[in-house]
């Protein structure tokens, strides 16, 4: 049985759009700064999404190899591997 989730998402144009999904979406949050990662993860969880966290690009790639995600929110500049290297791995 699917549980329907509903939420509002703010777009760049400061308009709110209504989303309704059959299952909670799985989101990967990648940031080497703990405070930023916790803050993003908190708000994403409040919107009833399933959140996974990675502290760096290497951990993110390991998680991406193990499971699929609907969305990744990734810091661009991180030690070792940044967002662009992680995205190249996905391709």
GROMACS .gro file of N, CA, C and O in nm:
model
  364
    1UNK      N    1   0.084  -0.119   0.000
    1UNK     CA    2   0.000   0.000   0.000
    1UNK      C    3   0.088   0.124   0.000
    1UNK      O    4   0.185   0.132   0.072
    2UNK      N    5   0.054   0.219  -0.083
    2UNK     CA    6   0.129   0.343  -0.091
    2UNK      C    7   0.065   0.449  -0.004
    2UNK      O    8  -0.056   0.465   0.000
    3UNK      N    9   0.150   0.521   0.067
    3UNK     CA   10   0.103   0.636   0.143
    3UNK      C   11   0.127   0.760   0.060
    3UNK      O   12   0.233   0.779   0.005
    4UNK      N   13   0.028   0.844   0.049
    4UNK     CA   14   0.042   0.965  -0.030
    4UNK      C   15   0.101   1.075   0.056
    4UNK      O   16   0.058   1.098   0.167
    5UNK      N   17   0.202   1.142   0.004
    5UNK     CA   18   0.267   1.253   0.074
    5UNK      C   19   0.236   1.381   0.000
    5UNK      O   20   0.229   1.383  -0.123
    6UNK      N   21   0.217   1.486   0.074
    6UNK     CA   22   0.189   1.616   0.014
    6UNK      C   23   0.283   1.718   0.074
    6UNK      O   24   0.312   1.714   0.192
    7UNK      N   25   0.331   1.809  -0.009
    7UNK     CA   26   0.414   1.917   0.042
    7UNK      C   27   0.412   2.033  -0.056
    7UNK      O   28   0.371   2.019  -0.171
    8UNK      N   29   0.457   2.146  -0.009
    8UNK     CA   30   0.472   2.264  -0.093
    8UNK      C   31   0.622   2.291  -0.108
    8UNK      O   32   0.697   2.280  -0.013
    9UNK      N   33   0.663   2.327  -0.228
    9UNK     CA   34   0.803   2.355  -0.257
    9UNK      C   35   0.813   2.494  -0.315
    9UNK      O   36   0.735   2.532  -0.402
   10UNK      N   37   0.910   2.570  -0.267
   10UNK     CA   38   0.929   2.706  -0.317
   10UNK      C   39   1.026   2.703  -0.434
   10UNK      O   40   1.133   2.646  -0.427
   11UNK      N   41   0.988   2.769  -0.543
   11UNK     CA   42   1.073   2.774  -0.662
   11UNK      C   43   1.155   2.901  -0.659
   11UNK      O   44   1.135   2.989  -0.575
   12UNK      N   45   1.248   2.914  -0.752
   12UNK     CA   46   1.333   3.034  -0.759
   12UNK      C   47   1.253   3.161  -0.777
   12UNK      O   48   1.291   3.266  -0.730
   13UNK      N   49   1.144   3.152  -0.846
   13UNK     CA   50   1.062   3.271  -0.873
   13UNK      C   51   0.976   3.307  -0.751
   13UNK      O   52   0.883   3.385  -0.762
   14UNK      N   53   1.008   3.249  -0.637
   14UNK     CA   54   0.935   3.269  -0.511
   14UNK      C   55   0.789   3.230  -0.520
   14UNK      O   56   0.706   3.281  -0.446
   15UNK      N   57   0.757   3.141  -0.611
   15UNK     CA   58   0.622   3.086  -0.619
   15UNK      C   59   0.621   2.952  -0.548
   15UNK      O   60   0.720   2.880  -0.548
   16UNK      N   61   0.511   2.918  -0.490
   16UNK     CA   62   0.498   2.789  -0.423
   16UNK      C   63   0.422   2.694  -0.515
   16UNK      O   64   0.324   2.732  -0.576
   17UNK      N   65   0.473   2.573  -0.527
   17UNK     CA   66   0.402   2.473  -0.605
   17UNK      C   67   0.368   2.355  -0.515
   17UNK      O   68   0.439   2.326  -0.419
   18UNK      N   69   0.259   2.291  -0.543
   18UNK     CA   70   0.211   2.179  -0.462
   18UNK      C   71   0.257   2.049  -0.525
   18UNK      O   72   0.241   2.028  -0.644
   19UNK      N   73   0.318   1.965  -0.444
   19UNK     CA   74   0.363   1.835  -0.492
   19UNK      C   75   0.291   1.725  -0.415
   19UNK      O   76   0.274   1.734  -0.295
   20UNK      N   77   0.253   1.622  -0.485
   20UNK     CA   78   0.193   1.506  -0.421
   20UNK      C   79   0.263   1.384  -0.477
   20UNK      O   80   0.271   1.366  -0.598
   21UNK      N   81   0.318   1.301  -0.391
   21UNK     CA   82   0.392   1.185  -0.436
   21UNK      C   83   0.334   1.060  -0.372
   21UNK      O   84   0.275   1.064  -0.266
   22UNK      N   85   0.353   0.948  -0.438
   22UNK     CA   86   0.300   0.821  -0.388
   22UNK      C   87   0.386   0.767  -0.274
   22UNK      O   88   0.336   0.700  -0.186
   23UNK      N   89   0.513   0.793  -0.275
   23UNK     CA   90   0.604   0.745  -0.172
   23UNK      C   91   0.700   0.858  -0.137
   23UNK      O   92   0.727   0.945  -0.218
   24UNK      N   93   0.756   0.855  -0.016
   24UNK     CA   94   0.854   0.958   0.016
   24UNK      C   95   0.976   0.946  -0.074
   24UNK      O   96   1.023   0.837  -0.103
   25UNK      N   97   1.023   1.056  -0.122
   25UNK     CA   98   1.140   1.058  -0.209
   25UNK      C   99   1.266   1.046  -0.124
   25UNK      O  100   1.274   1.097  -0.014
   26UNK      N  101   1.365   0.978  -0.178
   26UNK     CA  102   1.493   0.957  -0.110
   26UNK      C  103   1.590   1.064  -0.158
   26UNK      O  104   1.617   1.075  -0.278
   27UNK      N  105   1.643   1.143  -0.065
   27UNK     CA  106   1.730   1.255  -0.098
   27UNK      C  107   1.865   1.236  -0.028
   27UNK      O  108   1.869   1.207   0.091
   28UNK      N  109   1.972   1.255  -0.103
   28UNK     CA  110   2.108   1.248  -0.049
   28UNK      C  111   2.159   1.390  -0.030
   28UNK      O  112   2.161   1.469  -0.124
   29UNK      N  113   2.199   1.422   0.093
   29UNK     CA  114   2.255   1.553   0.124
   29UNK      C  115   2.405   1.534   0.148
   29UNK      O  116   2.445   1.457   0.235
   30UNK      N  117   2.487   1.604   0.069
   30UNK     CA  118   2.632   1.590   0.077
   30UNK      C  119   2.694   1.725   0.110
   30UNK      O  120   2.680   1.820   0.033
   31UNK      N  121   2.761   1.733   0.224
   31UNK     CA  122   2.830   1.856   0.263
   31UNK      C  123   2.932   1.821   0.368
   31UNK      O  124   2.903   1.747   0.462
   32UNK      N  125   3.054   1.874   0.354
   32UNK     CA  126   3.158   1.845   0.451
   32UNK      C  127   3.143   1.927   0.579
   32UNK      O  128   3.202   1.894   0.681
   33UNK      N  129   3.063   2.031   0.577
   33UNK     CA  130   3.039   2.111   0.696
   33UNK      C  131   2.916   2.055   0.769
   33UNK      O  132   2.804   2.059   0.716
   34UNK      N  133   2.938   2.005   0.889
   34UNK     CA  134   2.833   1.937   0.965
   34UNK      C  135   2.711   2.027   0.987
   34UNK      O  136   2.598   1.984   0.970
   35UNK      N  137   2.734   2.152   1.024
   35UNK     CA  138   2.622   2.242   1.052
   35UNK      C  139   2.534   2.262   0.927
   35UNK      O  140   2.411   2.254   0.936
   36UNK      N  141   2.595   2.284   0.814
   36UNK     CA  142   2.518   2.303   0.689
   36UNK      C  143   2.442   2.177   0.653
   36UNK      O  144   2.324   2.182   0.616
   37UNK      N  145   2.509   2.062   0.664
   37UNK     CA  146   2.445   1.935   0.630
   37UNK      C  147   2.326   1.907   0.723
   37UNK      O  148   2.219   1.867   0.679
   38UNK      N  149   2.345   1.931   0.853
   38UNK     CA  150   2.236   1.911   0.949
   38UNK      C  151   2.118   2.004   0.921
   38UNK      O  152   2.002   1.963   0.931
   39UNK      N  153   2.147   2.127   0.889
   39UNK     CA  154   2.040   2.225   0.862
   39UNK      C  155   1.959   2.186   0.740
   39UNK      O  156   1.835   2.184   0.743
   40UNK      N  157   2.027   2.150   0.632
   40UNK     CA  158   1.957   2.108   0.509
   40UNK      C  159   1.876   1.982   0.536
   40UNK      O  160   1.759   1.973   0.499
   41UNK      N  161   1.939   1.884   0.601
   41UNK     CA  162   1.870   1.757   0.630
   41UNK      C  163   1.747   1.779   0.717
   41UNK      O  164   1.643   1.716   0.696
   42UNK      N  165   1.757   1.870   0.812
   42UNK     CA  166   1.643   1.898   0.900
   42UNK      C  167   1.522   1.947   0.819
   42UNK      O  168   1.410   1.896   0.837
   43UNK      N  169   1.544   2.044   0.732
   43UNK     CA  170   1.432   2.099   0.655
   43UNK      C  171   1.377   1.999   0.554
   43UNK      O  172   1.256   1.995   0.530
   44UNK      N  173   1.462   1.918   0.498
   44UNK     CA  174   1.416   1.816   0.404
   44UNK      C  175   1.332   1.711   0.477
   44UNK      O  176   1.228   1.668   0.428
   45UNK      N  177   1.376   1.671   0.597
   45UNK     CA  178   1.298   1.575   0.676
   45UNK      C  179   1.163   1.633   0.718
   45UNK      O  180   1.063   1.563   0.721
   46UNK      N  181   1.161   1.761   0.751
   46UNK     CA  182   1.036   1.827   0.789
   46UNK      C  183   0.933   1.822   0.676
   46UNK      O  184   0.814   1.826   0.701
   47UNK      N  185   0.981   1.813   0.553
   47UNK     CA  186   0.891   1.803   0.437
   47UNK      C  187   0.856   1.658   0.407
   47UNK      O  188   0.805   1.627   0.299
   48UNK      N  189   0.885   1.568   0.500
   48UNK     CA  190   0.852   1.425   0.489
   48UNK      C  191   0.926   1.351   0.379
   48UNK      O  192   0.871   1.263   0.314
   49UNK      N  193   1.051   1.388   0.358
   49UNK     CA  194   1.135   1.314   0.265
   49UNK      C  195   1.230   1.224   0.343
   49UNK      O  196   1.266   1.254   0.457
   50UNK      N  197   1.271   1.115   0.282
   50UNK     CA  198   1.370   1.026   0.342
   50UNK      C  199   1.508   1.084   0.311
   50UNK      O  200   1.541   1.107   0.195
   51UNK      N  201   1.588   1.110   0.414
   51UNK     CA  202   1.715   1.179   0.396
   51UNK      C  203   1.832   1.087   0.432
   51UNK      O  204   1.830   1.021   0.536
   52UNK      N  205   1.930   1.086   0.345
   52UNK     CA  206   2.057   1.018   0.370
   52UNK      C  207   2.163   1.127   0.366
   52UNK      O  208   2.155   1.221   0.287
   53UNK      N  209   2.266   1.114   0.449
   53UNK     CA  210   2.369   1.216   0.459
   53UNK      C  211   2.507   1.158   0.431
   53UNK      O  212   2.537   1.047   0.474
   54UNK      N  213   2.589   1.237   0.362
   54UNK     CA  214   2.729   1.201   0.338
   54UNK      C  215   2.815   1.322   0.370
   54UNK      O  216   2.779   1.436   0.339
   55UNK      N  217   2.929   1.297   0.434
   55UNK     CA  218   3.017   1.405   0.478
   55UNK      C  219   3.118   1.447   0.371
   55UNK      O  220   3.185   1.549   0.387
   56UNK      N  221   3.128   1.371   0.263
   56UNK     CA  222   3.221   1.407   0.157
   56UNK      C  223   3.183   1.335   0.028
   56UNK      O  224   3.094   1.250   0.026
   57UNK      N  225   3.253   1.371  -0.079
   57UNK     CA  226   3.223   1.312  -0.209
   57UNK      C  227   3.250   1.163  -0.216
   57UNK      O  228   3.178   1.089  -0.283
   58UNK      N  229   3.353   1.117  -0.147
   58UNK     CA  230   3.387   0.974  -0.147
   58UNK      C  231   3.273   0.893  -0.083
   58UNK      O  232   3.229   0.791  -0.137
   59UNK      N  233   3.222   0.941   0.030
   59UNK     CA  234   3.109   0.873   0.096
   59UNK      C  235   2.983   0.879   0.009
   59UNK      O  236   2.907   0.783   0.004
   60UNK      N  237   2.964   0.991  -0.058
   60UNK     CA  238   2.847   1.005  -0.146
   60UNK      C  239   2.852   0.903  -0.259
   60UNK      O  240   2.751   0.839  -0.289
   61UNK      N  241   2.969   0.886  -0.319
   61UNK     CA  242   2.982   0.789  -0.428
   61UNK      C  243   2.954   0.648  -0.378
   61UNK      O  244   2.888   0.568  -0.444
   62UNK      N  245   3.003   0.616  -0.258
   62UNK     CA  246   2.977   0.484  -0.201
   62UNK      C  247   2.827   0.462  -0.181
   62UNK      O  248   2.775   0.353  -0.211
   63UNK      N  249   2.757   0.564  -0.133
   63UNK     CA  250   2.612   0.553  -0.114
   63UNK      C  251   2.540   0.541  -0.248
   63UNK      O  252   2.444   0.465  -0.261
   64UNK      N  253   2.585   0.617  -0.346
   64UNK     CA  254   2.523   0.613  -0.479
   64UNK      C  255   2.542   0.477  -0.546
   64UNK      O  256   2.458   0.434  -0.625
   65UNK      N  257   2.652   0.410  -0.515
   65UNK     CA  258   2.676   0.277  -0.570
   65UNK      C  259   2.586   0.171  -0.505
   65UNK      O  260   2.557   0.070  -0.566
   66UNK      N  261   2.542   0.196  -0.382
   66UNK     CA  262   2.461   0.099  -0.307
   66UNK      C  263   2.311   0.114  -0.329
   66UNK      O  264   2.237   0.017  -0.316
   67UNK      N  265   2.264   0.236  -0.356
   67UNK     CA  266   2.119   0.259  -0.367
   67UNK      C  267   2.094   0.375  -0.461
   67UNK      O  268   2.185   0.449  -0.496
   68UNK      N  269   1.969   0.392  -0.498
   68UNK     CA  270   1.934   0.503  -0.586
   68UNK      C  271   1.869   0.614  -0.505
   68UNK      O  272   1.807   0.590  -0.401
   69UNK      N  273   1.883   0.735  -0.553
   69UNK     CA  274   1.825   0.853  -0.489
   69UNK      C  275   1.745   0.931  -0.593
   69UNK      O  276   1.777   0.930  -0.712
   70UNK      N  277   1.642   1.000  -0.546
   70UNK     CA  278   1.560   1.082  -0.635
   70UNK      C  279   1.622   1.219  -0.656
   70UNK      O  280   1.597   1.285  -0.757
   71UNK      N  281   1.702   1.263  -0.558
   71UNK     CA  282   1.763   1.395  -0.564
   71UNK      C  283   1.889   1.395  -0.480
   71UNK      O  284   1.894   1.328  -0.376
   72UNK      N  285   1.989   1.470  -0.525
   72UNK     CA  286   2.110   1.489  -0.445
   72UNK      C  287   2.132   1.638  -0.428
   72UNK      O  288   2.133   1.713  -0.526
   73UNK      N  289   2.150   1.681  -0.305
   73UNK     CA  290   2.186   1.820  -0.274
   73UNK      C  291   2.332   1.813  -0.230
   73UNK      O  292   2.363   1.751  -0.129
   74UNK      N  293   2.420   1.877  -0.307
   74UNK     CA  294   2.563   1.857  -0.286
   74UNK      C  295   2.638   1.989  -0.284
   74UNK      O  296   2.621   2.073  -0.373
   75UNK      N  297   2.724   2.004  -0.184
   75UNK     CA  298   2.814   2.119  -0.176
   75UNK      C  299   2.910   2.111  -0.295
   75UNK      O  300   2.959   2.004  -0.330
   76UNK      N  301   2.938   2.224  -0.356
   76UNK     CA  302   3.023   2.226  -0.475
   76UNK      C  303   3.170   2.207  -0.438
   76UNK      O  304   3.242   2.130  -0.499
   77UNK      N  305   3.216   2.276  -0.335
   77UNK     CA  306   3.357   2.272  -0.296
   77UNK      C  307   3.372   2.191  -0.167
   77UNK      O  308   3.324   2.231  -0.061
   78UNK      N  309   3.439   2.075  -0.181
   78UNK     CA  310   3.466   1.988  -0.067
   78UNK      C  311   3.605   1.930  -0.085
   78UNK      O  312   3.655   1.920  -0.196
   79UNK      N  313   3.669   1.888   0.026
   79UNK     CA  314   3.799   1.821   0.013
   79UNK      C  315   3.783   1.688  -0.063
   79UNK      O  316   3.676   1.629  -0.064
   80UNK      N  317   3.886   1.643  -0.123
   80UNK     CA  318   3.892   1.519  -0.201
   80UNK      C  319   3.808   1.529  -0.328
   80UNK      O  320   3.861   1.556  -0.434
   81UNK      N  321   3.678   1.507  -0.318
   81UNK     CA  322   3.591   1.512  -0.435
   81UNK      C  323   3.480   1.614  -0.414
   81UNK      O  324   3.409   1.609  -0.314
   82UNK      N  325   3.464   1.705  -0.509
   82UNK     CA  326   3.357   1.803  -0.502
   82UNK      C  327   3.235   1.755  -0.580
   82UNK      O  328   3.230   1.642  -0.630
   83UNK      N  329   3.137   1.840  -0.590
   83UNK     CA  330   3.010   1.804  -0.654
   83UNK      C  331   3.028   1.764  -0.800
   83UNK      O  332   2.965   1.669  -0.847
   84UNK      N  333   3.117   1.831  -0.872
   84UNK     CA  334   3.132   1.800  -1.014
   84UNK      C  335   3.190   1.660  -1.035
   84UNK      O  336   3.148   1.588  -1.127
   85UNK      N  337   3.283   1.620  -0.950
   85UNK     CA  338   3.338   1.485  -0.960
   85UNK      C  339   3.234   1.380  -0.923
   85UNK      O  340   3.226   1.273  -0.985
   86UNK      N  341   3.151   1.409  -0.823
   86UNK     CA  342   3.044   1.316  -0.783
   86UNK      C  343   2.944   1.301  -0.898
   86UNK      O  344   2.904   1.189  -0.931
   87UNK      N  345   2.906   1.410  -0.960
   87UNK     CA  346   2.811   1.405  -1.071
   87UNK      C  347   2.870   1.328  -1.189
   87UNK      O  348   2.801   1.249  -1.254
   88UNK      N  349   2.999   1.347  -1.215
   88UNK     CA  350   3.064   1.270  -1.323
   88UNK      C  351   3.057   1.121  -1.295
   88UNK      O  352   3.040   1.041  -1.387
   89UNK      N  353   3.068   1.083  -1.171
   89UNK     CA  354   3.058   0.941  -1.134
   89UNK      C  355   2.918   0.887  -1.162
   89UNK      O  356   2.904   0.772  -1.205
   90UNK      N  357   2.816   0.967  -1.142
   90UNK     CA  358   2.678   0.924  -1.165
   90UNK      C  359   2.657   0.894  -1.313
   90UNK      O  360   2.589   0.798  -1.348
   91UNK      N  361   2.713   0.977  -1.399
   91UNK     CA  362   2.695   0.960  -1.544
   91UNK      C  363   2.756   0.829  -1.585
   91UNK      O  364   2.715   0.752  -1.658
   0.00000   0.00000   0.00000
